[in-house]
XYZ file of C-alpha atoms in Angstrom:
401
model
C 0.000 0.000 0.000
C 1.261 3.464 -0.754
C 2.472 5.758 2.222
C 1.006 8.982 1.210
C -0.370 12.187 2.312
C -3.630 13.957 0.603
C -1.731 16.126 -2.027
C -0.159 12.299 -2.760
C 3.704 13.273 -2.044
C 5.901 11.714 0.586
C 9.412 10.129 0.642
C 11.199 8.516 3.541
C 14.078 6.178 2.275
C 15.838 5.932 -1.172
C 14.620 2.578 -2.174
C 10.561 2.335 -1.104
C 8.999 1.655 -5.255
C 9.338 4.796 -6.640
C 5.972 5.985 -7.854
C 6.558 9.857 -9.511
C 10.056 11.524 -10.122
C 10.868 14.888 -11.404
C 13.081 15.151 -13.915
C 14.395 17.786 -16.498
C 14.832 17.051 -20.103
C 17.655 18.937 -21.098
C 17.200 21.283 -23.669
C 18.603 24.503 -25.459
C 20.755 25.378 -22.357
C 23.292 22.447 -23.359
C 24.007 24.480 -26.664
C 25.140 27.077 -24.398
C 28.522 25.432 -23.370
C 31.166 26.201 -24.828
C 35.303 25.627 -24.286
C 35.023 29.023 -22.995
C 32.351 28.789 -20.044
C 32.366 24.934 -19.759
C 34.035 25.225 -16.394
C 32.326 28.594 -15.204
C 28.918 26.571 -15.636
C 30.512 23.350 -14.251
C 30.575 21.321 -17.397
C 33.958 19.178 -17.853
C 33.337 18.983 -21.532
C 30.993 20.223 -24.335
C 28.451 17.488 -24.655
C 25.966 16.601 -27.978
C 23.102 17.972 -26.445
C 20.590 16.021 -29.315
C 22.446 12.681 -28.010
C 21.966 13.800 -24.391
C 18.117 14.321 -25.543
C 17.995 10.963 -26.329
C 20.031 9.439 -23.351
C 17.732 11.619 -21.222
C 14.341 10.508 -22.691
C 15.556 6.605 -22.894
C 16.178 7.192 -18.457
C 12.790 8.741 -18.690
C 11.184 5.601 -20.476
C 12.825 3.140 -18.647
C 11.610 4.544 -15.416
C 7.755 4.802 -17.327
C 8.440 1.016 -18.114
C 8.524 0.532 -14.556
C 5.238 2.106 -13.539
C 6.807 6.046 -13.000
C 5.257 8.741 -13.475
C 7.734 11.177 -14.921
C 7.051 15.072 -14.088
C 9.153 17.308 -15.905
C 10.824 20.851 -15.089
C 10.086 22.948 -18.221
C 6.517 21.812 -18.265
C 5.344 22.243 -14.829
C 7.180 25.968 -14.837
C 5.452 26.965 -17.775
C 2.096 26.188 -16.107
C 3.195 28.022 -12.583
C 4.103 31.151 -15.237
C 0.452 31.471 -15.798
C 0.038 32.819 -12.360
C 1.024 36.441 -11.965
C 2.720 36.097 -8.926
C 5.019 33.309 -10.249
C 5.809 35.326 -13.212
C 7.153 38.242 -10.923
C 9.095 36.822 -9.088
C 10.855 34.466 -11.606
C 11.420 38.099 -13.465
C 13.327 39.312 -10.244
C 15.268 36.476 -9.744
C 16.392 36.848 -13.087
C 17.279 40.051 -12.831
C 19.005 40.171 -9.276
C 22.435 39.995 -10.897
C 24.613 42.979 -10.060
C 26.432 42.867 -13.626
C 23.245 44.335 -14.811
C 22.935 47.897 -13.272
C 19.849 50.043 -13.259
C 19.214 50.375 -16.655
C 19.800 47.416 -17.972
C 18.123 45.487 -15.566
C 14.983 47.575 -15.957
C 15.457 46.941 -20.019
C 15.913 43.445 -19.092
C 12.634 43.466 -16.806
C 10.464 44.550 -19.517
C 11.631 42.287 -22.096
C 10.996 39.163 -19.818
C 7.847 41.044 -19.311
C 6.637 40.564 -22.724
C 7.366 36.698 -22.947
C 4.443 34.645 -22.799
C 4.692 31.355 -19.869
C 6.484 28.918 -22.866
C 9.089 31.754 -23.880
C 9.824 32.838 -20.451
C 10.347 29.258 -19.144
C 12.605 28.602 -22.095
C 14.651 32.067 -21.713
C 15.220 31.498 -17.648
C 16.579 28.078 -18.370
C 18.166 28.791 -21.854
C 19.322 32.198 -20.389
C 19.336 34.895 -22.614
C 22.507 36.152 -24.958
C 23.493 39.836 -24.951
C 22.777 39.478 -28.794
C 19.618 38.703 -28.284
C 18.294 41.219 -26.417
C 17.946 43.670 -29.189
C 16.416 46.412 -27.113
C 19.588 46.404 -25.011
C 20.939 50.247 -24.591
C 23.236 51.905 -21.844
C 26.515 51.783 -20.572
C 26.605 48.310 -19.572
C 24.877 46.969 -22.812
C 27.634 48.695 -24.090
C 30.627 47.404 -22.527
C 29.720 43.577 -22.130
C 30.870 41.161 -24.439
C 28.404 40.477 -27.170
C 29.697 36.689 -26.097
C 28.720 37.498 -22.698
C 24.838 36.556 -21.459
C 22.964 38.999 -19.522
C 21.075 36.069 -18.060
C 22.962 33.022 -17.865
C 21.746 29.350 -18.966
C 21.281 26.558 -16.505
C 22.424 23.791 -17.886
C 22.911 21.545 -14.150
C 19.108 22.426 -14.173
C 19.608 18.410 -15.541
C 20.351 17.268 -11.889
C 17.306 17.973 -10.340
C 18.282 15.818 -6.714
C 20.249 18.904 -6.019
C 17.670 21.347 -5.875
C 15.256 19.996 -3.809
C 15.033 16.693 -1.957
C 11.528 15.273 -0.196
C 12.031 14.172 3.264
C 8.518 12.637 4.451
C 5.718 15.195 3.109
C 7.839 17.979 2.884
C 10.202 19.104 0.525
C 13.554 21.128 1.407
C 14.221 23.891 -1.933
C 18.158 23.648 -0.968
C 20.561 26.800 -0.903
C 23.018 25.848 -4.035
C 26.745 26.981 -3.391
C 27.638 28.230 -6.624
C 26.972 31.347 -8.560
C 26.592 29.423 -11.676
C 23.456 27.365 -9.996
C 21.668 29.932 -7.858
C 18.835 30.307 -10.168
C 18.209 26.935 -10.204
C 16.477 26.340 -6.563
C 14.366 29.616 -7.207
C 13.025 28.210 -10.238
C 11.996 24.750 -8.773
C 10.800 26.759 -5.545
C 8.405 28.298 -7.787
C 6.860 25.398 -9.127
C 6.265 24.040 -5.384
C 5.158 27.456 -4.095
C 2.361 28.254 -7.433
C 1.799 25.034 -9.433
C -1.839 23.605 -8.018
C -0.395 19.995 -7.668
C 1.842 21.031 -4.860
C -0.791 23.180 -3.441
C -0.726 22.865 0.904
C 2.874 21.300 0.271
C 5.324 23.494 3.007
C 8.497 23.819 2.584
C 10.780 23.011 5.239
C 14.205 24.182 3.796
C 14.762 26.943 1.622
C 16.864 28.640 -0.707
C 17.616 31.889 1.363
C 19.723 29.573 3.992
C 23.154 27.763 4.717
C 24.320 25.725 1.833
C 22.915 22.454 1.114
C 22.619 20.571 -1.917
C 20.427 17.572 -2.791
C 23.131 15.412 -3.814
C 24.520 15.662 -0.355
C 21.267 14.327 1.017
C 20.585 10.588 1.601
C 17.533 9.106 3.636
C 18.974 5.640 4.912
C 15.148 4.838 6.286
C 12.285 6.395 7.698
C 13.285 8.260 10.786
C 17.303 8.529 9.631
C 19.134 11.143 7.106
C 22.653 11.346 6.187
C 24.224 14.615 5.197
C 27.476 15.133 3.642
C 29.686 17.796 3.678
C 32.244 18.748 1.758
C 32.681 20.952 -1.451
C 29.387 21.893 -2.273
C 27.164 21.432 1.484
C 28.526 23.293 4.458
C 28.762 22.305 7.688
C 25.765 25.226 8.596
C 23.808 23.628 6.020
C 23.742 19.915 7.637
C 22.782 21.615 11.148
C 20.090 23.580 9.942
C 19.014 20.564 8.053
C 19.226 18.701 11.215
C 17.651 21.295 13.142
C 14.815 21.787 10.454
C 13.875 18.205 10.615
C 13.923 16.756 13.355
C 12.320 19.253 14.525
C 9.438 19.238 12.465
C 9.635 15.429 13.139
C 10.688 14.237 9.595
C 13.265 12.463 11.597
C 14.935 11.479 14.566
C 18.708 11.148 13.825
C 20.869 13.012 10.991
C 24.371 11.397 10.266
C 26.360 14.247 9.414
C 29.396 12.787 6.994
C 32.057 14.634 6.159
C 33.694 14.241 2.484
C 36.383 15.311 0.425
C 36.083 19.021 -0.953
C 37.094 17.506 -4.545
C 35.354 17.463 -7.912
C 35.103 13.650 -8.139
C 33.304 13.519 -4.683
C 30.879 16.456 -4.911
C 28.306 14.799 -3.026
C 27.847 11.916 -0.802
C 26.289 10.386 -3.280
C 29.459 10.272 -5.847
C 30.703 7.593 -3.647
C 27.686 6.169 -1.977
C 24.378 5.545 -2.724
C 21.504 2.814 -1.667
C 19.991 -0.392 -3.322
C 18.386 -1.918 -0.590
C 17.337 -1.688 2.646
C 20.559 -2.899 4.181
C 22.654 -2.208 1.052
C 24.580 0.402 -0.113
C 27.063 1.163 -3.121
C 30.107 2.821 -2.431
C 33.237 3.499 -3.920
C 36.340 1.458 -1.483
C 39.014 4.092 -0.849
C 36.913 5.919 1.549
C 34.012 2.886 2.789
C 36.188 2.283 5.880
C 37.117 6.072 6.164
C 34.067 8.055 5.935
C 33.291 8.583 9.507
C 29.580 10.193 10.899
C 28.692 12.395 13.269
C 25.263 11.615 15.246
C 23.207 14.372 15.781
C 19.546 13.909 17.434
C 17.680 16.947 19.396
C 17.563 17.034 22.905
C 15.023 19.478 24.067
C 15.862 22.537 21.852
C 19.569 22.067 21.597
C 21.094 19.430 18.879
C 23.260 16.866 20.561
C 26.311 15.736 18.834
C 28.062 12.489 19.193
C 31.902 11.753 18.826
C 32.408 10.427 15.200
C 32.268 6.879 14.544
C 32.720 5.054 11.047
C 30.009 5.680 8.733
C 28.928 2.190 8.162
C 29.201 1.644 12.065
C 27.130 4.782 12.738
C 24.550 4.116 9.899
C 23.776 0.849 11.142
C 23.586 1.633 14.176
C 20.854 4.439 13.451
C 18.721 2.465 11.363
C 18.395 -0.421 13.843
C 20.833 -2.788 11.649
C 23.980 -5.394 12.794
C 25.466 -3.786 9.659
C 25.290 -2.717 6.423
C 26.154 -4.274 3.159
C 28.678 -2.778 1.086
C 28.786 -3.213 -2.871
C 32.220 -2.000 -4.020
C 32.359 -0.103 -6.953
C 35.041 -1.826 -9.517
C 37.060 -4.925 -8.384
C 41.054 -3.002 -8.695
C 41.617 0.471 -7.711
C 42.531 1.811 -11.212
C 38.460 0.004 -12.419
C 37.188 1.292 -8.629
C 38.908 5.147 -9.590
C 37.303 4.801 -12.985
C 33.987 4.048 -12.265
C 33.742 6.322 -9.474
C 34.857 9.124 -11.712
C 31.872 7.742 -14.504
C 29.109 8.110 -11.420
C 29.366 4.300 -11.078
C 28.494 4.808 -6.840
C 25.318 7.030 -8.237
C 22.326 4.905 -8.537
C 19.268 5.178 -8.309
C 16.898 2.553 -6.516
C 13.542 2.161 -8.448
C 12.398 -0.528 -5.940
C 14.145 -2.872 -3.543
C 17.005 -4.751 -5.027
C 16.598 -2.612 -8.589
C 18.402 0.263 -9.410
C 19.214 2.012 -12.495
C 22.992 2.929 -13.536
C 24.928 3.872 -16.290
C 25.965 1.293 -18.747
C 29.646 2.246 -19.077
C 30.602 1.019 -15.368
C 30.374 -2.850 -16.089
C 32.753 -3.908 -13.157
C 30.233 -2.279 -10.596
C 27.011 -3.090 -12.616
C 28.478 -6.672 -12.404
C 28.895 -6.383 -8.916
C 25.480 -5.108 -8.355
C 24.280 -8.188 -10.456
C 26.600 -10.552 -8.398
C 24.639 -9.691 -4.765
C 21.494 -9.866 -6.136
C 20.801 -6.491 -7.293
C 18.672 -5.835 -10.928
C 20.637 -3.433 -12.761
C 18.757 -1.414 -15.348
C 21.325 0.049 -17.360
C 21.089 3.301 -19.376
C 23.397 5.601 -21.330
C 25.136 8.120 -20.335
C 28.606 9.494 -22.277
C 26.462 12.878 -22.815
C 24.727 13.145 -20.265
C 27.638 12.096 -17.828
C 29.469 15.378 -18.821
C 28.563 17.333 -15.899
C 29.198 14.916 -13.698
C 26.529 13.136 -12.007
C 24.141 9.511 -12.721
C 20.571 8.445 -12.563
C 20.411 9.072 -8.869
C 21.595 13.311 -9.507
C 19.256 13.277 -12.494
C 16.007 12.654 -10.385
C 14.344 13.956 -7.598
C 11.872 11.580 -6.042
C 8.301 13.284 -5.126
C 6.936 9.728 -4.183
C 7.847 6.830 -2.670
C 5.801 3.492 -1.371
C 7.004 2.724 2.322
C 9.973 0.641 2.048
């Protein structure tokens, strides 16, 4: 029987059946990247962005195939655009840049203005080219680059797990830490705040706080959430997670885990993820030394416990002897390789069957070896920015586990 609520949204592990997923097919914003601002937008190449289209919409069919429903970005913004309020306030966050100055922005202001709900949704996510904003005057039309864009593209808008993540019937719109991926949480915080689906849904994390990112975000079972820190979630972020929900009884323990500040372990999910209740996969260099910090709330202050190892402390949360540990790759050159291709990011579309990418066969062998369905997908496009099937979806609903 689905666990639910009556707007029909709730989430409290990462492998209950998944029932409806957002997801963002990506679009003109790929075509954006270039060698130039590749690494500014956190790109490590260019990718094909018609072959990405296709990887994307053969992970969107192969979740369909197993009883999904697929919601996607683009379509459920254009339908919150319809509401005035919405349409402000997408137009300010557009235009909050300080690049802009007065005139410009207000130039900018009335252009958006003018876009009807499909236009506008494509130009916030596309961004908008100082070429093609032919009504551009002033002094800082003047001196920008005609190669510069007066509002950038979001082309990570592909990973939707980092903007917001569901934790029971709530849903935390996360602060991201870069400039290049601001925009992206106040664009999915509109859809939750104006779209009638998600009407009576309250938020209980938003983007105006410390610095947390979906990716970092891992509910081990109902009750327990791990947080990682590291490059792209701060320390402030996993307490006021913490803080937030436990508080609002979401849960009773967070695991706070901290990780490398590196580009191949972004998240806690590059190098850990679940496929079943008592199974995890997770890249070996750092399975015996990622160490947790247990935080629960004891009255109104949070109570911290000395670090123990993360599989120790896990287990230990979640009422387990231990937890079972996939590695990912059978050598450390395969394990480095497949870590580096998102082979640790799955994602669990039931108990015991996940979806990966079809590149990492050591792991997906592995997976296969301890029981685990893999359904395997491609990915050398959409793999470009760094992240899997598990970055690439945001759960809205989940059976009980």
């Amino acid at each position: 029987m689905t666990e639910t609520t009556a707007h029909g949204h709730r989430v409290t592990s990462e492998v209950g059946r998944l029932r409806t997923v957002l997801l963002h097919r990506p679009g003109a914003e790929l075509k954006r990247l270039t060698p130039r601002n590749n690494d500014k937008l956190l790109f490590d190449g260019i990718p094909w962005a018609g072959r990405a289209q296709d990887e994307h919409d053969a992970f969107a069919e192969a979740l369909r195939s197993r009883d999904v429903e697929v919601l996607y970005v683009t379509e459920l913004l254009q339908d919150a655009l319809e509401y005035d309020a919405a349409r402000e306030q997408a137009i300010a966050d557009a235009v909050v840049d300080l690049r802009l100055g007065d005139q410009l922005r207000r130039v900018v202001e009335g252009y958006l203005r003018d876009l009807d709900p499909e236009n506008l949704a494509h130009t916030l996510i596309a961004g908008l080219a100082h070429e093609e904003l032919k009504t551009g005057h002033g002094l800082v039309y003047r001196l920008l680059d005609r190669q510069d864009f007066i509002v950038d593209p979001l082309p990570n808008l592909l990973f939707t797990r980092d903007q917001s993540v569901w934790i029971g019937d709530r849903v935390a719109v996360t602060s991201l830490a870069t400039d290049a991926r601001r925009r992206e949480a106040d664009l999915v915080g509109l859809l939750y705040a104006h779209h009638p689906r998600f009407a009576g849904v309250r938020p209980v994390y938003g983007p105006s706080l410390e610095h947390l990112e979906g990716g970092d975000v891992l509910l081990l079972c109902p009750g327990v959430v791990a947080v990682g820190t590291g490059e792209r979630t701060t320390p402030a972020g996993a307490e006021r997670l913490a803080r937030q929900v436990i508080g609002a009884g979401l849960a009773r323990t967070v695991l706070a885990v901290p990780i490398a500040q590196e580009r191949a372990t972004m998240h806690l999910d590059t190098v850990c993820t679940m496929v079943d209740t008592d199974t995890v996969v997770m890249y070996p260099p750092v399975a015996h030394s990622l160490v947790a910090y247990t935080v629960t709330l004891d009255g109104g202050d949070l109570r911290v416990q000395e670090p123990r190892p993360f599989l120790e402390a896990a287990a230990a949360a979640m009422g387990l002897d231990r937890l079972k540990v996939i590695d990912t790759g059978l050598d450390p050159v395969t394990a480095e390789r497949e870590q580096w291709d998102d082979g640790n990011n799955t994602l669990a579309v039931a108990p015991r069957l996940c979806v990966a990418y079809e590149r990492n066969i050591e792991t997906n062998a592995q997976l296969e070896a301890a029981g685990i369905e893999v359904i395997r997908i491609s990915g050398s496009e959409l793999g470009s920015g760094r992240g899997g099937p598990r970055c690439m979806s945001c759960p809205i609903l989940r059976e009980a586990p």
